[in-house]
mmCIF file with all atom_site columns, C-alpha atoms in Angstrom:
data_model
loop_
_atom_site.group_PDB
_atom_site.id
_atom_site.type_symbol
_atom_site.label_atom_id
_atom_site.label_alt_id
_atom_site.label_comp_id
_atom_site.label_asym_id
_atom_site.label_entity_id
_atom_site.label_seq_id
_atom_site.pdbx_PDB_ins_code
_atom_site.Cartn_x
_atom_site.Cartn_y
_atom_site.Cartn_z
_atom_site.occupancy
_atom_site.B_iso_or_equiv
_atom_site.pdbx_formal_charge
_atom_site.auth_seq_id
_atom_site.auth_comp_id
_atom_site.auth_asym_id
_atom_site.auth_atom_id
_atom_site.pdbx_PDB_model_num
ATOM 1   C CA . UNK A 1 1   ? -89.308  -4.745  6.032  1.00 55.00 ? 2   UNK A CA 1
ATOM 2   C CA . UNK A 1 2   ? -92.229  -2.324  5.120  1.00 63.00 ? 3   UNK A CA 1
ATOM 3   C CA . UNK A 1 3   ? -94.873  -4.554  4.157  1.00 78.00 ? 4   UNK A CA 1
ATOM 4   C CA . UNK A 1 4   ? -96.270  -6.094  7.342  1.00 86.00 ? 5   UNK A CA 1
ATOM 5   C CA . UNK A 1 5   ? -97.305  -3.914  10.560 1.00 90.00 ? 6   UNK A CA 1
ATOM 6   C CA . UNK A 1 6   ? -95.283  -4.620  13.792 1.00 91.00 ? 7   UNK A CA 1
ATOM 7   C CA . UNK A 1 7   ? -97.818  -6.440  15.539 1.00 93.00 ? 8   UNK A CA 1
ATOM 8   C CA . UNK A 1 8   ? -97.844  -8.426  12.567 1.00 92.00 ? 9   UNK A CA 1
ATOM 9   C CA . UNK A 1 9   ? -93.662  -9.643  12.579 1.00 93.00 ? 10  UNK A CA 1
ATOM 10  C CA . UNK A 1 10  ? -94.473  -9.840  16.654 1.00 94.00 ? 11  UNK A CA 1
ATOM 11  C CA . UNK A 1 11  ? -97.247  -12.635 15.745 1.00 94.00 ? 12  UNK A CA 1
ATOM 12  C CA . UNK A 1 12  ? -94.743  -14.070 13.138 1.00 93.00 ? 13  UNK A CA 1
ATOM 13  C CA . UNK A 1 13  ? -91.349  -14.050 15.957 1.00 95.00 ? 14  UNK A CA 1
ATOM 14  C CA . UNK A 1 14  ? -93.970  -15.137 18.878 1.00 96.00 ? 15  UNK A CA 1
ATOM 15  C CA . UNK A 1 15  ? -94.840  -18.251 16.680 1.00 96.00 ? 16  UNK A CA 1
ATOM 16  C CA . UNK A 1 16  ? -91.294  -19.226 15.602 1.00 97.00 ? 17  UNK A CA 1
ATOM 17  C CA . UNK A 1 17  ? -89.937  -19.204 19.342 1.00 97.00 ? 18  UNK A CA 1
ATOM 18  C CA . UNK A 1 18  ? -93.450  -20.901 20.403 1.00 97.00 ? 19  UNK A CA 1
ATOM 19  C CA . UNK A 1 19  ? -92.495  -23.442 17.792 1.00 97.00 ? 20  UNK A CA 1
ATOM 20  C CA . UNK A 1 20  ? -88.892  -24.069 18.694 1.00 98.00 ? 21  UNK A CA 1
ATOM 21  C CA . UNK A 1 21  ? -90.438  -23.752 22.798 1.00 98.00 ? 22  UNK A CA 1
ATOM 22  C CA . UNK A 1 22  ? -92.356  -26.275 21.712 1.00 98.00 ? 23  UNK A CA 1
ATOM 23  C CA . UNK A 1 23  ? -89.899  -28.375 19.939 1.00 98.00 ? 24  UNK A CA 1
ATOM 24  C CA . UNK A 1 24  ? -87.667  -28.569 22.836 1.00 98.00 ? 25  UNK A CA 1
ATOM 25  C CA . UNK A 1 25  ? -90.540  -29.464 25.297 1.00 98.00 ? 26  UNK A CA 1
ATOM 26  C CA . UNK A 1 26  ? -91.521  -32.518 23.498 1.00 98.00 ? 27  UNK A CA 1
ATOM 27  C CA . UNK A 1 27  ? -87.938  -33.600 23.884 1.00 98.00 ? 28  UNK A CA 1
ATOM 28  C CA . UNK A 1 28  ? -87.677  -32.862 26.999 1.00 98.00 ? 29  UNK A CA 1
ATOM 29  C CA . UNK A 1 29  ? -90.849  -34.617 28.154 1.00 98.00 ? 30  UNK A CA 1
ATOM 30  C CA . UNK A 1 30  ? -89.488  -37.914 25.954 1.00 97.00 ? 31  UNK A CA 1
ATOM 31  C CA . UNK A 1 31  ? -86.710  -37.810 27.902 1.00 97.00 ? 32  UNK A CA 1
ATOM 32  C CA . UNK A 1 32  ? -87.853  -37.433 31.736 1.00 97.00 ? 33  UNK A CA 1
ATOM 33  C CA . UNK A 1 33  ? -91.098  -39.882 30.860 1.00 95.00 ? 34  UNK A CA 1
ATOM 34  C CA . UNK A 1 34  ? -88.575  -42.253 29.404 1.00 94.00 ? 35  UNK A CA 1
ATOM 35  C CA . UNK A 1 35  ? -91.030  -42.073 26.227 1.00 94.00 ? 36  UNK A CA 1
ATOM 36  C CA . UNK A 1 36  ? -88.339  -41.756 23.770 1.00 95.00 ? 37  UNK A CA 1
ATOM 37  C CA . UNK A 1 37  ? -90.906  -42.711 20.969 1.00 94.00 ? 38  UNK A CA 1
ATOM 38  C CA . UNK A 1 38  ? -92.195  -38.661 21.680 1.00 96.00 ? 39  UNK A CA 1
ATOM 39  C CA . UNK A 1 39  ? -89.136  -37.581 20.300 1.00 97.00 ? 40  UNK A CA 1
ATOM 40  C CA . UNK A 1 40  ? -90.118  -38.451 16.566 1.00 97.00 ? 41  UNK A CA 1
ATOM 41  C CA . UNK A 1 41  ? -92.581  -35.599 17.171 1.00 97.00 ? 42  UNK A CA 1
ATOM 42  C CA . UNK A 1 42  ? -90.332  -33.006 17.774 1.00 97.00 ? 43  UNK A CA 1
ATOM 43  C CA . UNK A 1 43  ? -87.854  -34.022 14.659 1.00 98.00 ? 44  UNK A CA 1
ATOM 44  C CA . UNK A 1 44  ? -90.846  -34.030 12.746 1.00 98.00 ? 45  UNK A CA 1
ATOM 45  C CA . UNK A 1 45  ? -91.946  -30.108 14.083 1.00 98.00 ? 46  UNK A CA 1
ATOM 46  C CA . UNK A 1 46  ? -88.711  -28.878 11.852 1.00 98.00 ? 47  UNK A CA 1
ATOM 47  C CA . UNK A 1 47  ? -90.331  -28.876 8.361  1.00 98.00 ? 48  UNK A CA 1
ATOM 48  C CA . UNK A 1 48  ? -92.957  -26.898 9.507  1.00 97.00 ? 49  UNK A CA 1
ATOM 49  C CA . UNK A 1 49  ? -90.186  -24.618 11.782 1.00 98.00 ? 50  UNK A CA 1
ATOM 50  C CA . UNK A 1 50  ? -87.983  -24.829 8.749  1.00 98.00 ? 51  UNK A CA 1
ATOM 51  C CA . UNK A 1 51  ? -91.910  -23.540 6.471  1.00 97.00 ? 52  UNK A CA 1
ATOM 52  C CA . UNK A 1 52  ? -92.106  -20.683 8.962  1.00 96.00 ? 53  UNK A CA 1
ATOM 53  C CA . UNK A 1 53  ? -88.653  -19.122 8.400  1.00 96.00 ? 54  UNK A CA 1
ATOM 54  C CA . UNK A 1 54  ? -89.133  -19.433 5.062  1.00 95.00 ? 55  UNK A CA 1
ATOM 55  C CA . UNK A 1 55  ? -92.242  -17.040 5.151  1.00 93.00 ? 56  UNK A CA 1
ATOM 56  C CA . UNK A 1 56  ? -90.367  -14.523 7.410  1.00 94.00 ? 57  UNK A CA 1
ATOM 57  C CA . UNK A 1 57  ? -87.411  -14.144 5.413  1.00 93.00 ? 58  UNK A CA 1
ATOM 58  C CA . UNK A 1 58  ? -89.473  -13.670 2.507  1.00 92.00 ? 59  UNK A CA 1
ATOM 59  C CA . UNK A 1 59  ? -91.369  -11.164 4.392  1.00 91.00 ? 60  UNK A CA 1
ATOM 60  C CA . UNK A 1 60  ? -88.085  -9.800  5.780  1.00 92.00 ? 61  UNK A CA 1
ATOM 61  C CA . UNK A 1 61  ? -86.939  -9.208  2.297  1.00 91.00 ? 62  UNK A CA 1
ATOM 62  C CA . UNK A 1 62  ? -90.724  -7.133  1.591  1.00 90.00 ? 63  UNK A CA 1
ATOM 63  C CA . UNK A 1 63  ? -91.619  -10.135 -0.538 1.00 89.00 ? 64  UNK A CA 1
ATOM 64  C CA . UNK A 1 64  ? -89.071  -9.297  -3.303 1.00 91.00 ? 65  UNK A CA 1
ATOM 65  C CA . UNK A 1 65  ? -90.212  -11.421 -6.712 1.00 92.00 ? 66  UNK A CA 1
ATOM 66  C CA . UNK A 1 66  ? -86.653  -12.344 -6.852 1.00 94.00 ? 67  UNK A CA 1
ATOM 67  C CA . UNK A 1 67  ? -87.235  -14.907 -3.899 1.00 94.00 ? 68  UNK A CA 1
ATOM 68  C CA . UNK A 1 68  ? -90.503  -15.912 -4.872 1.00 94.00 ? 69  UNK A CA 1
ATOM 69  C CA . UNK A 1 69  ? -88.690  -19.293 -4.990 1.00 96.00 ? 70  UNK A CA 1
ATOM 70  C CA . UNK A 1 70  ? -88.915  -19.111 -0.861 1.00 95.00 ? 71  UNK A CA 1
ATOM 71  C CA . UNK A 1 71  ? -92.826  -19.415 -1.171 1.00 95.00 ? 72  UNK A CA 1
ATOM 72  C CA . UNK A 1 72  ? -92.344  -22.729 -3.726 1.00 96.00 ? 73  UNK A CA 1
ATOM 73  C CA . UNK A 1 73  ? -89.972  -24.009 -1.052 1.00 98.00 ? 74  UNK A CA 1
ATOM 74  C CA . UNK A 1 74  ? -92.370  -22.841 2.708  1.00 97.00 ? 75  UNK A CA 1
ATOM 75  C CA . UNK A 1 75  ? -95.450  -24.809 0.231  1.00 97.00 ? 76  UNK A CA 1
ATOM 76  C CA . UNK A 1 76  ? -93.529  -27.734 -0.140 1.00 98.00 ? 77  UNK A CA 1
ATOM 77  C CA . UNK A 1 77  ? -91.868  -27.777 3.600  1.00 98.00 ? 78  UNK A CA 1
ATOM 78  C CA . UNK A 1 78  ? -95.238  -27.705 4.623  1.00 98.00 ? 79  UNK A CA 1
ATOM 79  C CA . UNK A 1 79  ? -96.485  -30.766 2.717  1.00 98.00 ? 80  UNK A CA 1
ATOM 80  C CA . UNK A 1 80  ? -94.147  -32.658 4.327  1.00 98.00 ? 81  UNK A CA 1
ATOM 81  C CA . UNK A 1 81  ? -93.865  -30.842 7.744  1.00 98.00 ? 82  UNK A CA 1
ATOM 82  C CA . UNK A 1 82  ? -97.901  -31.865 7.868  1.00 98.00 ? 83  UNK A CA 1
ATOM 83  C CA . UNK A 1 83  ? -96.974  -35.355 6.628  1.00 98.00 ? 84  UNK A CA 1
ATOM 84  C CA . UNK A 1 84  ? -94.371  -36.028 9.058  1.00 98.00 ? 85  UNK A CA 1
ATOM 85  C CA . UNK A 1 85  ? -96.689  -34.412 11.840 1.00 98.00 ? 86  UNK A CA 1
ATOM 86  C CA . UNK A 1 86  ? -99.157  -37.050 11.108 1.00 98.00 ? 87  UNK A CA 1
ATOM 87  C CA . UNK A 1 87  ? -96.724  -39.618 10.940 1.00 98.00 ? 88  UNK A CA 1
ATOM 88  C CA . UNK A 1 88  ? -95.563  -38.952 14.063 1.00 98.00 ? 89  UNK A CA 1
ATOM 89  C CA . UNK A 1 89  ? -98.689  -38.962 15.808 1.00 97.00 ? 90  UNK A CA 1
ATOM 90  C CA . UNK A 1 90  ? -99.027  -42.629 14.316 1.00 97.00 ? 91  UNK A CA 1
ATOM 91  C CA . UNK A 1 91  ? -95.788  -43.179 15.751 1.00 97.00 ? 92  UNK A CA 1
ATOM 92  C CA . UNK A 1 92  ? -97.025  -41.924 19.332 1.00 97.00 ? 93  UNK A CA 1
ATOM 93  C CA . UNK A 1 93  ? -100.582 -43.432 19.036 1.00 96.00 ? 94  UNK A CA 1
ATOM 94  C CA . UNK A 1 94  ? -98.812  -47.421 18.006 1.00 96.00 ? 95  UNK A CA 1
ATOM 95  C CA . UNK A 1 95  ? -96.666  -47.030 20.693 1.00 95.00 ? 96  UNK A CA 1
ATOM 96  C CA . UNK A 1 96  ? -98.525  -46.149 23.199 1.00 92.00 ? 97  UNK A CA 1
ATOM 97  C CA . UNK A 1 97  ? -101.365 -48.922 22.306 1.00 92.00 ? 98  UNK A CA 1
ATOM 98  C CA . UNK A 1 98  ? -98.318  -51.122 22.490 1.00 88.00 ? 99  UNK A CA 1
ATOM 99  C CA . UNK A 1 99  ? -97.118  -49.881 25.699 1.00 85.00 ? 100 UNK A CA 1
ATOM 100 C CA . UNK A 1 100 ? -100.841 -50.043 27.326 1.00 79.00 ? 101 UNK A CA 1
ATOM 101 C CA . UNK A 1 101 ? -101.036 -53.709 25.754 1.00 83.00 ? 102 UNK A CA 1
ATOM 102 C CA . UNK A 1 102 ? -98.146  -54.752 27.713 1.00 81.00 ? 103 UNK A CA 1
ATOM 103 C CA . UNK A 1 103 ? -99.288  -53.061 30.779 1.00 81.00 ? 104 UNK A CA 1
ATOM 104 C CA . UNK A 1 104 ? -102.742 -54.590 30.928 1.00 79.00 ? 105 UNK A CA 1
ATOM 105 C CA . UNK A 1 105 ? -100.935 -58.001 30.158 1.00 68.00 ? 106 UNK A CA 1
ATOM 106 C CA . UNK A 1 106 ? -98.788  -57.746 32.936 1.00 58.00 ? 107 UNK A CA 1
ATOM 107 C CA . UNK A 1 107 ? -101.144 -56.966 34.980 1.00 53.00 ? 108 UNK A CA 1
ATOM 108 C CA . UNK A 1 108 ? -102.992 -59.589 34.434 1.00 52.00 ? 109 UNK A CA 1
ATOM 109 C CA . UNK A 1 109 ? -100.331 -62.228 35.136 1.00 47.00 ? 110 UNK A CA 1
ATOM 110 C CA . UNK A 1 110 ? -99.797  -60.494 38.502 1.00 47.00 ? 111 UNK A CA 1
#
């Protein structure tokens, strides 16, 4: 655990427990706004968690060649953690066009 300063690991920590906050508080928010299409969002936030702890046990481990495997794996976890993130914003975006449709249509009939 040599190779990175302390206020470098306390960025790295600080942004895996502001990504798992951040995982739960999408859930959470799908769940008291009855919005339960959010909650796409935070399943797809774990490739890019799943990325992240990838990179700090390789760190952890003073970026030993025998797990340079660990970087082939955090490279391809984020591919798809980025894909999924974009597919879920799709997700959210549809949805929510859909929701407002149905809204204004209601509205209308009123």
């Amino acid at each position: 655990m040599t190779l990175l300063s302390i206020p470098t690991w306390m960025i790295h920590i600080a942004s895996v427990t502001e990504w798992i906050i951040a995982i739960w508080l999408v859930w959470t928010y799908s769940e008291v706004s009855n919005k339960n299409y959010w909650k796409f969002l935070s399943v797809a936030m774990l490739p890019s968690l799943a990325s992240a702890s990838c990179a700090c046990l390789w760190h952890f481990f003073d970026n030993s060649p025998s797990l340079d495997w660990l970087v082939t794996i955090q490279a391809a976890l984020t591919l798809l953690g980025n894909s999924t993130l974009c597919l879920a914003g799709r997700h959210i975006f549809l949805n929510s066009q859909a929701i407002d449709k149905e809204n204004s249509g209601s509205s209308e009939l009123t």
